[in-house]
GROMACS .gro file of C-alpha atoms in nm:
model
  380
    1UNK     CA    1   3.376  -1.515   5.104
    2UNK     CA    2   3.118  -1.239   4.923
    3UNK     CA    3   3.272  -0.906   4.981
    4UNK     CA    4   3.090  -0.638   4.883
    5UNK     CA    5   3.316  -0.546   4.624
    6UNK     CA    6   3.248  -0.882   4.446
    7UNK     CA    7   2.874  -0.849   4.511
    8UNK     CA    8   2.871  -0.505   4.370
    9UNK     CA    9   3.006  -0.623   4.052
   10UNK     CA   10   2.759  -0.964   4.055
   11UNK     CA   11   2.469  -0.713   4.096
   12UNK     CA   12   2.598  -0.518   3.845
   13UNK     CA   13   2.677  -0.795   3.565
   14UNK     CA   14   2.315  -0.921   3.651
   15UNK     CA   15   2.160  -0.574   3.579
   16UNK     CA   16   2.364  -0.649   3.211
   17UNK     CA   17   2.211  -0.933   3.207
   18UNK     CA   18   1.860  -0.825   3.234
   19UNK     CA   19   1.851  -0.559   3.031
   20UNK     CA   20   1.972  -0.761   2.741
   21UNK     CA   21   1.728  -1.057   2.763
   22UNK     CA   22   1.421  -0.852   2.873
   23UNK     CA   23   1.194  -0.696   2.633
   24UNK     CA   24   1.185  -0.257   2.678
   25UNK     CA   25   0.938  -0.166   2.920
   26UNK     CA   26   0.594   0.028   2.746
   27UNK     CA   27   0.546   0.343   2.751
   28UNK     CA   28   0.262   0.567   2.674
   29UNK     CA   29   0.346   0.707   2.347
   30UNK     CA   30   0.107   0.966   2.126
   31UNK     CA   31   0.111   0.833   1.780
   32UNK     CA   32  -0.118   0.963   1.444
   33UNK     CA   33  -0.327   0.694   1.270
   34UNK     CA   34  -0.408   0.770   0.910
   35UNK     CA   35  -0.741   0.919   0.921
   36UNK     CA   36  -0.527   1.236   1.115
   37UNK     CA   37  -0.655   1.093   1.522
   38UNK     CA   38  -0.405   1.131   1.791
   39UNK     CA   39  -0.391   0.849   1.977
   40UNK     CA   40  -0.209   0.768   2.305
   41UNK     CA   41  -0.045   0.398   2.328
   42UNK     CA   42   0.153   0.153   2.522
   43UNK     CA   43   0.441   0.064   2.300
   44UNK     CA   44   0.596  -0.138   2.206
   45UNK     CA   45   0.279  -0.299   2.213
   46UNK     CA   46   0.249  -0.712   2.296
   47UNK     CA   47  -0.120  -0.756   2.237
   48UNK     CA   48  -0.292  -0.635   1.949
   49UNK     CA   49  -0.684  -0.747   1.760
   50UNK     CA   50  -0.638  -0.681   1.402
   51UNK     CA   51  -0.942  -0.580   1.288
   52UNK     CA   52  -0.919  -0.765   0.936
   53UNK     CA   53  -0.720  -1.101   0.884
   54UNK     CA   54  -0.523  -1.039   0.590
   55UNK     CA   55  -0.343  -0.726   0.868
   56UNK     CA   56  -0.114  -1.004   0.856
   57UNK     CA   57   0.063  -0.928   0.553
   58UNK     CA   58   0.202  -0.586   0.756
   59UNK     CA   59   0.250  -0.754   1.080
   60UNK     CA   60   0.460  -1.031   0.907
   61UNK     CA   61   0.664  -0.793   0.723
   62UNK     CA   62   0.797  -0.664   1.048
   63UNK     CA   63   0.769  -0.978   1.293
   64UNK     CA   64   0.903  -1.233   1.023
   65UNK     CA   65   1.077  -1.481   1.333
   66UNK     CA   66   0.745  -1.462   1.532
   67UNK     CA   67   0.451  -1.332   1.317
   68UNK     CA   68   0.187  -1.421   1.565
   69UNK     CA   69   0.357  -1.312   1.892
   70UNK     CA   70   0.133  -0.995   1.958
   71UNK     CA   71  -0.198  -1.144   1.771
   72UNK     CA   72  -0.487  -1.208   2.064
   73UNK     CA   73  -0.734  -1.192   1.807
   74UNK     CA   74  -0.849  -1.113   1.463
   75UNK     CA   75  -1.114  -1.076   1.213
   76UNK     CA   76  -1.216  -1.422   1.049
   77UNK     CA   77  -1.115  -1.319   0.684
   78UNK     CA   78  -0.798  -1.483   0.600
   79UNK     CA   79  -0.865  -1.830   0.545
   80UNK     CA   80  -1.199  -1.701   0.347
   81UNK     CA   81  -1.067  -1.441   0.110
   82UNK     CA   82  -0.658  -1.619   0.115
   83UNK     CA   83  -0.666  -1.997   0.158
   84UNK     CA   84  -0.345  -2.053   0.044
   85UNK     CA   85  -0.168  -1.831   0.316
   86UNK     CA   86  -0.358  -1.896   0.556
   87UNK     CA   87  -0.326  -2.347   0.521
   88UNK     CA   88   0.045  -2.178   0.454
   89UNK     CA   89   0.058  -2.002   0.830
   90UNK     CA   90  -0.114  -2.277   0.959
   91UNK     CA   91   0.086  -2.587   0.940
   92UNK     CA   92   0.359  -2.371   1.018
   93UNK     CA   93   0.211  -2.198   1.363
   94UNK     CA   94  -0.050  -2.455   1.452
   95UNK     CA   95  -0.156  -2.197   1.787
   96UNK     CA   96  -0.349  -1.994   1.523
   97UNK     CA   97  -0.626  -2.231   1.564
   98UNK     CA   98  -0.725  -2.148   1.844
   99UNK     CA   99  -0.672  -1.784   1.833
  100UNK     CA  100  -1.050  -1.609   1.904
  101UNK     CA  101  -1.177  -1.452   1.579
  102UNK     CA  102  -1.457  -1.164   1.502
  103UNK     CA  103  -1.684  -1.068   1.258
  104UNK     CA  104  -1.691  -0.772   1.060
  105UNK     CA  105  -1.710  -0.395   1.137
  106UNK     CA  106  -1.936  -0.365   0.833
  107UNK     CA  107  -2.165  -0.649   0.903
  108UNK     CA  108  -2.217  -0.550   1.247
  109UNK     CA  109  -2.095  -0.843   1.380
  110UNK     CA  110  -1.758  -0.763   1.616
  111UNK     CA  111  -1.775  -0.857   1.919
  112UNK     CA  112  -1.642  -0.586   2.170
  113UNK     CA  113  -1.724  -0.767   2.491
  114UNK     CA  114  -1.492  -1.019   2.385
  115UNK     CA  115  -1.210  -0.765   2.257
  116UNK     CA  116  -1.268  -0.585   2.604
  117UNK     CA  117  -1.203  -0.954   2.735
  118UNK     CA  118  -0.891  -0.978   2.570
  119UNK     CA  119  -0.709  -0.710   2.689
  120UNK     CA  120  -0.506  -0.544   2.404
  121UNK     CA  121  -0.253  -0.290   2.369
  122UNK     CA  122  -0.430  -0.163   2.061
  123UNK     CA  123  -0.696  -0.269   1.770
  124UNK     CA  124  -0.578  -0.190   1.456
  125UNK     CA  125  -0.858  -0.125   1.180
  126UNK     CA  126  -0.859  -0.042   0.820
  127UNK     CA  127  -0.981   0.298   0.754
  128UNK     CA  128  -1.296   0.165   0.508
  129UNK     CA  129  -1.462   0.021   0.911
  130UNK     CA  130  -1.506   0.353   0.988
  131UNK     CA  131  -1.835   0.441   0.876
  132UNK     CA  132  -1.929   0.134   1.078
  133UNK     CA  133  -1.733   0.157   1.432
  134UNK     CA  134  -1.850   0.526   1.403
  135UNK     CA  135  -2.236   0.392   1.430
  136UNK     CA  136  -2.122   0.168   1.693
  137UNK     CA  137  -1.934   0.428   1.879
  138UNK     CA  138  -1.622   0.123   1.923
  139UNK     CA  139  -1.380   0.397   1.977
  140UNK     CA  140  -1.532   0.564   2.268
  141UNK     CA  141  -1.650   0.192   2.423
  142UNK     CA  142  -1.276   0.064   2.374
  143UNK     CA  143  -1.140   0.404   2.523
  144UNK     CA  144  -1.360   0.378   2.827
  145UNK     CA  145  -1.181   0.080   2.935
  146UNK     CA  146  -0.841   0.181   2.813
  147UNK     CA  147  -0.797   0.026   2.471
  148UNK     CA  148  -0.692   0.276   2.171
  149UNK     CA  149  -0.792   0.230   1.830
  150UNK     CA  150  -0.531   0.271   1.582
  151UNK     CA  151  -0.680   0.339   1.208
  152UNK     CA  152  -0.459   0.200   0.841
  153UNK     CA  153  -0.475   0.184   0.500
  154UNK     CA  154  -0.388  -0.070   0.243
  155UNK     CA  155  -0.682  -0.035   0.062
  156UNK     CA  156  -0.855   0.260  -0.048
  157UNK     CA  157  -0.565   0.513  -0.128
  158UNK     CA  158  -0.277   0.283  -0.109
  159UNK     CA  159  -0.025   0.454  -0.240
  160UNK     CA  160  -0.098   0.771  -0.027
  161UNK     CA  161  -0.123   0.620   0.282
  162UNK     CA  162   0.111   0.233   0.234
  163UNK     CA  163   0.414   0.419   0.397
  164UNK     CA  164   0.267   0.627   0.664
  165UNK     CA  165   0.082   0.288   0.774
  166UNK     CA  166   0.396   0.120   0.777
  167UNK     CA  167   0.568   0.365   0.957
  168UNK     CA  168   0.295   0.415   1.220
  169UNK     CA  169   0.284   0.007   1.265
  170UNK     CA  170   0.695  -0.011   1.284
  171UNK     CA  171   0.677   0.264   1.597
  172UNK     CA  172   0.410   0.077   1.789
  173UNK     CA  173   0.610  -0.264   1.777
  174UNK     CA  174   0.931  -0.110   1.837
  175UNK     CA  175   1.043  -0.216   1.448
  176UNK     CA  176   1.132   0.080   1.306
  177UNK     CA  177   1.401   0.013   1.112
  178UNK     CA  178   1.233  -0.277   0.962
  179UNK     CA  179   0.966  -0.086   0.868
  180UNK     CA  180   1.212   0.160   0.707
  181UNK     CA  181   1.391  -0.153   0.509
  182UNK     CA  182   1.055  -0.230   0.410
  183UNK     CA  183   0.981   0.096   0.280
  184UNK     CA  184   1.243   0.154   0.036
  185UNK     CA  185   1.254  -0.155  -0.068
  186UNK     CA  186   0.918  -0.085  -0.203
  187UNK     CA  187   1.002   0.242  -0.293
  188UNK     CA  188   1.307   0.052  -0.532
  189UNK     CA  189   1.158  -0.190  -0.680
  190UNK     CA  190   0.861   0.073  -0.780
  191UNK     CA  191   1.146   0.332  -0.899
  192UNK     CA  192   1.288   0.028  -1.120
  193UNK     CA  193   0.948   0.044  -1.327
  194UNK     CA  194   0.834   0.459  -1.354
  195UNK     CA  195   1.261   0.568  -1.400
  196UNK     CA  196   1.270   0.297  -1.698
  197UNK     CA  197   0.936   0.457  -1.829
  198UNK     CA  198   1.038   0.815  -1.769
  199UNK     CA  199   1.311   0.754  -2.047
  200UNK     CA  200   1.088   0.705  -2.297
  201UNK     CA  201   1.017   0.964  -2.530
  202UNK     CA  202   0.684   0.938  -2.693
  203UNK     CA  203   0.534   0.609  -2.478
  204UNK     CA  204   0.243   0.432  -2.584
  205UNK     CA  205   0.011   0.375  -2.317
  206UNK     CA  206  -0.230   0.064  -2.367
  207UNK     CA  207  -0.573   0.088  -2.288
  208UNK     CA  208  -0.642  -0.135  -1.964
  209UNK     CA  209  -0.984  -0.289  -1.814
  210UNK     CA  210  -0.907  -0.379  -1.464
  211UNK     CA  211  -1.171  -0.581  -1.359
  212UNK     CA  212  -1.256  -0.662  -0.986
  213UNK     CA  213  -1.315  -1.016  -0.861
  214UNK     CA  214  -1.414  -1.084  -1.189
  215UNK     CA  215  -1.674  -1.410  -1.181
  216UNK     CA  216  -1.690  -1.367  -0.801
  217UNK     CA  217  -2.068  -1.293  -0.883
  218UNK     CA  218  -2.317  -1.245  -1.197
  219UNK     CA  219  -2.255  -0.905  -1.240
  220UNK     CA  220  -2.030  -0.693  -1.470
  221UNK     CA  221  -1.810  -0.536  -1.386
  222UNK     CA  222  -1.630  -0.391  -1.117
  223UNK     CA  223  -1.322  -0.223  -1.128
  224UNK     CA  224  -1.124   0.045  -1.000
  225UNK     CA  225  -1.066   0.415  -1.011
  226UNK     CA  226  -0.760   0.658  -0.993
  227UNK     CA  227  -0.639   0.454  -0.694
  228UNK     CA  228  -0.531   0.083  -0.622
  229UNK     CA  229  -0.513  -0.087  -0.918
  230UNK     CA  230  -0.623   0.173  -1.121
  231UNK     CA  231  -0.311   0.381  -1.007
  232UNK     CA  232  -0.100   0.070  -1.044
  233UNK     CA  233  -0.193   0.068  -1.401
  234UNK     CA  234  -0.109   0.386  -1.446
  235UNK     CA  235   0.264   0.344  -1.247
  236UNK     CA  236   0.296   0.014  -1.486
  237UNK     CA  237   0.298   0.271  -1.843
  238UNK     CA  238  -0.085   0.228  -1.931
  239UNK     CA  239  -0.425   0.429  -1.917
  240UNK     CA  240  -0.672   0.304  -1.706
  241UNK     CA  241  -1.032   0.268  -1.872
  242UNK     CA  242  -1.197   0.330  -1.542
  243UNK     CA  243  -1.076   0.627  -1.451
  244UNK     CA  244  -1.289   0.893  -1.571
  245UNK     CA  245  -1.584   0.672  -1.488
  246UNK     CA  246  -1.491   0.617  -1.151
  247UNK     CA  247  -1.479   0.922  -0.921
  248UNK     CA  248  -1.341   0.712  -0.607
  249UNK     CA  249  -1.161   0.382  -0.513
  250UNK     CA  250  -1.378   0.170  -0.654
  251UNK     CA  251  -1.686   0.140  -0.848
  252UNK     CA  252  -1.885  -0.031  -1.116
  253UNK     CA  253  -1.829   0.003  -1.531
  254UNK     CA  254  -2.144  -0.094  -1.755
  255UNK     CA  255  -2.077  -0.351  -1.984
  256UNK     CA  256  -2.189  -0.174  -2.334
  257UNK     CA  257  -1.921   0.127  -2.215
  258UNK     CA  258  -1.615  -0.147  -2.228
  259UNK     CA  259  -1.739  -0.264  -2.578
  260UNK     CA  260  -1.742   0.095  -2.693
  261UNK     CA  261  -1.363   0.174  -2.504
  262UNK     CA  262  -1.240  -0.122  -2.674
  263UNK     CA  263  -0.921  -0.206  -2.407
  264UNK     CA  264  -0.651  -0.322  -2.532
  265UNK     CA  265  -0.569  -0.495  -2.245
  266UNK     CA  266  -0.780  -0.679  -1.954
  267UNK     CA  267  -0.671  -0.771  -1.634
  268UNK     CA  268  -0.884  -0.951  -1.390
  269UNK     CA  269  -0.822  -0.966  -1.016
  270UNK     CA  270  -0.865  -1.331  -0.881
  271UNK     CA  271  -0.836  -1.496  -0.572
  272UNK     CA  272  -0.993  -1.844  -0.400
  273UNK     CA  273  -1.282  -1.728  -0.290
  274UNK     CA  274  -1.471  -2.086  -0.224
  275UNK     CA  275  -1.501  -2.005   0.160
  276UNK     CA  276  -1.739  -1.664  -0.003
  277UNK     CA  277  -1.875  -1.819  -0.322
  278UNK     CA  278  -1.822  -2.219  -0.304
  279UNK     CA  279  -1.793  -2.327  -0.696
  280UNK     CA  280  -1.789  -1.932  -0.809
  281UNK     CA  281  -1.661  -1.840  -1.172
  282UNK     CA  282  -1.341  -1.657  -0.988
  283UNK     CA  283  -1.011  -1.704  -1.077
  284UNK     CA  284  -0.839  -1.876  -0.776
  285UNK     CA  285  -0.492  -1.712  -0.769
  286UNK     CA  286  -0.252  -1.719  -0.471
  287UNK     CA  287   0.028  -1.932  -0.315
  288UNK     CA  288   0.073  -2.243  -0.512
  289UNK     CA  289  -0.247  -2.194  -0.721
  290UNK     CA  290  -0.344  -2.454  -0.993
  291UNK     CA  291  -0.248  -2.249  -1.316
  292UNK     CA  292  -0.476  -2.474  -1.552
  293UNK     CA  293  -0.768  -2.421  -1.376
  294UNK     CA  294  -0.685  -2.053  -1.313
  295UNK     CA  295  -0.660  -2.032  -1.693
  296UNK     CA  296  -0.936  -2.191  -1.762
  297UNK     CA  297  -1.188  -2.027  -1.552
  298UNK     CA  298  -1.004  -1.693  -1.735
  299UNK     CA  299  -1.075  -1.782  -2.094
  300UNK     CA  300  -1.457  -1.841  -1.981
  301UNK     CA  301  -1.495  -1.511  -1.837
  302UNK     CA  302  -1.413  -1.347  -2.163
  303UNK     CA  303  -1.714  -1.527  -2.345
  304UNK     CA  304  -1.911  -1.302  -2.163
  305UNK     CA  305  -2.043  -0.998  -2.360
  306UNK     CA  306  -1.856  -0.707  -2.229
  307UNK     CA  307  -1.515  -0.885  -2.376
  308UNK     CA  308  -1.536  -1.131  -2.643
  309UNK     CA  309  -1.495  -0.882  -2.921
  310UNK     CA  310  -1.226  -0.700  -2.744
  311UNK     CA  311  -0.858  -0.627  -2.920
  312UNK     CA  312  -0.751  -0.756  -2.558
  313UNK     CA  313  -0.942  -1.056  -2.607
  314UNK     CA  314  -0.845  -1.099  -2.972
  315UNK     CA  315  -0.496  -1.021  -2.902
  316UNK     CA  316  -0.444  -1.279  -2.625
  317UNK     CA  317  -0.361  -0.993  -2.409
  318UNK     CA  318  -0.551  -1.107  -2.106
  319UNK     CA  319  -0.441  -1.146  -1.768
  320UNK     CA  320  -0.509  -1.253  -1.419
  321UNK     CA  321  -0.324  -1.139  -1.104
  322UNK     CA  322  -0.437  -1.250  -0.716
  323UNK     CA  323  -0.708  -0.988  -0.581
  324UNK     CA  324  -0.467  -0.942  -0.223
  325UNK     CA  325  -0.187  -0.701  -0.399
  326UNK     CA  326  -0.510  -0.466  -0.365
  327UNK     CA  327  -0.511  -0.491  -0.005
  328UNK     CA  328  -0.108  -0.531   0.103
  329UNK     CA  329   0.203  -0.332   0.127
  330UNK     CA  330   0.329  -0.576  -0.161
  331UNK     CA  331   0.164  -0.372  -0.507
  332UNK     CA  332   0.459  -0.321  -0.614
  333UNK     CA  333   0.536  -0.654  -0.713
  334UNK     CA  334   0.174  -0.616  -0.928
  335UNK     CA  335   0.321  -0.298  -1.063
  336UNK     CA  336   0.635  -0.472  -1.176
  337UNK     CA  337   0.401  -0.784  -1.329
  338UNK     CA  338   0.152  -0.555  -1.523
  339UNK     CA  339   0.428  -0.322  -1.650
  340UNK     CA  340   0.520  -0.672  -1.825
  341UNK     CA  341   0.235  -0.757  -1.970
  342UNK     CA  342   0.195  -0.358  -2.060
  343UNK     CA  343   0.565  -0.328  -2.239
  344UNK     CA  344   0.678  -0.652  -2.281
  345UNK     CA  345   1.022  -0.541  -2.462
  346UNK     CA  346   1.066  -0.233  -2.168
  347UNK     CA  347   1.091  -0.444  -1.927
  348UNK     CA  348   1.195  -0.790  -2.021
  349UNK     CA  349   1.507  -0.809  -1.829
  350UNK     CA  350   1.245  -0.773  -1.512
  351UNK     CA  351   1.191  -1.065  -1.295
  352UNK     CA  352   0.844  -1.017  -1.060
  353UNK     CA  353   0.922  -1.370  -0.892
  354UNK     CA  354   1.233  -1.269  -0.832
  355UNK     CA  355   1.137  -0.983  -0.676
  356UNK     CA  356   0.874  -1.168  -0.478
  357UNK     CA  357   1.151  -1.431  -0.368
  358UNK     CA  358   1.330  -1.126  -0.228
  359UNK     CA  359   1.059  -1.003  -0.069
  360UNK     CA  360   0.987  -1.354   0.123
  361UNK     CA  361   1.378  -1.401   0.202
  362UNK     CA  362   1.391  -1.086   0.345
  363UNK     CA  363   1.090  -0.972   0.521
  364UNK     CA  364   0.828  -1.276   0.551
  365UNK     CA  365   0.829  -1.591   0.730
  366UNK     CA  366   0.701  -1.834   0.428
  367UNK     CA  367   0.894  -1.896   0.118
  368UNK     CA  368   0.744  -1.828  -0.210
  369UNK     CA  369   0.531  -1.998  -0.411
  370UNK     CA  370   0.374  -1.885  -0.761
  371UNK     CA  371   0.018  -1.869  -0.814
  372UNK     CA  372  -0.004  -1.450  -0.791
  373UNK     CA  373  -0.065  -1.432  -1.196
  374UNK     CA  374  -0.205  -1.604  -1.481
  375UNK     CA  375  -0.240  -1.475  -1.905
  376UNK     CA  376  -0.443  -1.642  -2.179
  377UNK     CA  377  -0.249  -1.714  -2.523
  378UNK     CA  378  -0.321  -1.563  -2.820
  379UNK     CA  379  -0.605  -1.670  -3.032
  380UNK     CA  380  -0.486  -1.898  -3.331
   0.00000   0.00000   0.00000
């Protein structure tokens, strides 16, 4: 027979029960995105639109056993500007398939009668849509029907704004210790490079040409400022030739101004970019890239006139490295990579695969595979 003494504690057990196995309830929180907005949210949230594919390198990082879980949409970009992880996410979580995609911000083509359809908790965008959602008033739209817009940055000042992003994306899934983990990992591994460098007494910088998407078209050449790979450059022990040419992120270096700098050291940002430019000159790095053709395509982009007479060129110090690190919480495994190629002897003992491996084991749901970097031998 129940008494109520034994029902009290069956009620009570269940309560347990239930609170264990069911997710926290949402509440409105009041969060600050990293263009300075206030925005009010339901977190932890369970839907979100991520306004660019390749979003998926943060949301990975801190859903690693279900990367996919809050994803109701995204931007079409990943399988055109990353192949490799995107076949790579694929066979693993067939569902993405049929996951609705957008268009860009930029090219005025996202649909917000289907991200109204969808219902999300949030839409995360990267802070260079702005200019864009601002002309097509998507915040105020998306707010009239209750959906917040939550602003990040990889991109254009990554290593202002990697961390706060991080943080800000770890509160709104309810990660954020991950997110924590995350950061000083990051924060290690980029210590292990500029503490080594501090040492040094009277260090040599190199004189680098980044170049951006090199062969992705005809012209020559982008590159970067005082910020993204530029900065990384800087972090890694070198100067970066772009940087009192460039007044922002990025920007454009004439050709007869990298003859006259003379670089000691080039470094080309590559990716496989045949979804964009089918048969391009690029060099198609990433996840389990084919290093002879990533070599070759290399070498043939330093015939060109800005570079064949070079000390980099001449030297055999010429490198490429996949185009993503520019756009993912993950430069510091670049940073680690280029300080190599920068001071071979300083940092010998350093092991960027390694660190990569680590960074897979620990916070992402694929294993590793090389690809991310590719250098040209010395002429003989």
């Amino acid at each position: 027979m129940l008494t109520k003494r034994t029902f009290l504690r069956a009620f009570a057990a269940a309560g347990v029960l239930a609170a264990t196995i069911l997710p926290a309830a949402a509440e409105k929180i009041t969060v600050t995105d990293i263009i300075g907005r206030k925005v009010e949210v339901e977190a932890p949230v369970r839907k979100i639109i991520l306004g660019e594919g390749r979003q998926m390198y943060f949301v990975a990082a801190l859903d690693k056993d279900e990367p996919f879980k809050r994803v109701v949409g995204w931007r079409d970009d990943l399988g055109k500007a990353d192949p490799e992880n995107y076949k790579a996410y694929l066979a693993r979580y067939p569902q993405i398939a049929k996951l609705p995609t957008f268009g860009g911000m930029k090219e005025g083509a996202f649909d917000i009668e289907q991200a109204i359809a969808l219902k999300p908790d949030v839409l995360f965008l990267n802070i260079e849509a702005k200019v864009a959602s601002d002309e097509a008033k998507l915040v105020e739209k998306l707010a009239s029907v209750g959906i917040p817009v939550v602003y990040v940055d990889f991109r254009e000042k990554p290593f202002e704004h990697t961390e706060p992003s991080m943080r800000l994306i770890g509160k709104l899934f309810g990660k954020e210790q991950v997110a924590e983990d995350f950061i000083k990992y990051r924060a290690e591994q980029i210590a292990l490079v500029t503490d080594r460098l501090a040492k040094v007494g009277d260090l040599k910088r190199p004189l680098v040409m980044v170049e951006r998407a090199g062969g992705y078209s005809d012209d020559c050449c982008m590159s970067f400022g005082n910020e993204n790979f530029g900065k990384m450059v800087e972090f890694a022990g070198g100067r970066n030739l772009a940087t009192p040419l460039i007044p922002g992120t990025f920007g454009t270096i004439n050709p007869e101004r990298i003859v006259a700098d003379n670089p000691d050291i080039v470094i080309v940002t590559g990716s496989s970019w045949d979804g964009y430019v089918p048969g391009g000159n690029w060099v198609g790095l990433g996840a389990g890239a084919d290093m002879t053709e990533a070599r070759r395509k290399l070498a043939n982009l330093m015939k060109r006139p800005a570079f064949t007479q070079t000390a980099a060129v001449k030297n055999g110090r010429v490198h490429g490295i996949w185009h993503q690190f520019y756009n993912s919480p993950y430069q510091f495994v670049a940073i680690q990579q280029i300080a190599k190629w920068l001071h071979p002897d300083l940092f010998k003992d350093v092991d960027p695969d390694a660190t990569m491996k680590v960074l897979h084991q620990r916070f992402l749901p694929l294993p590793y595979e090389p690809g991310l970097w590719v250098s040209l031998e010395a002429a003989k």
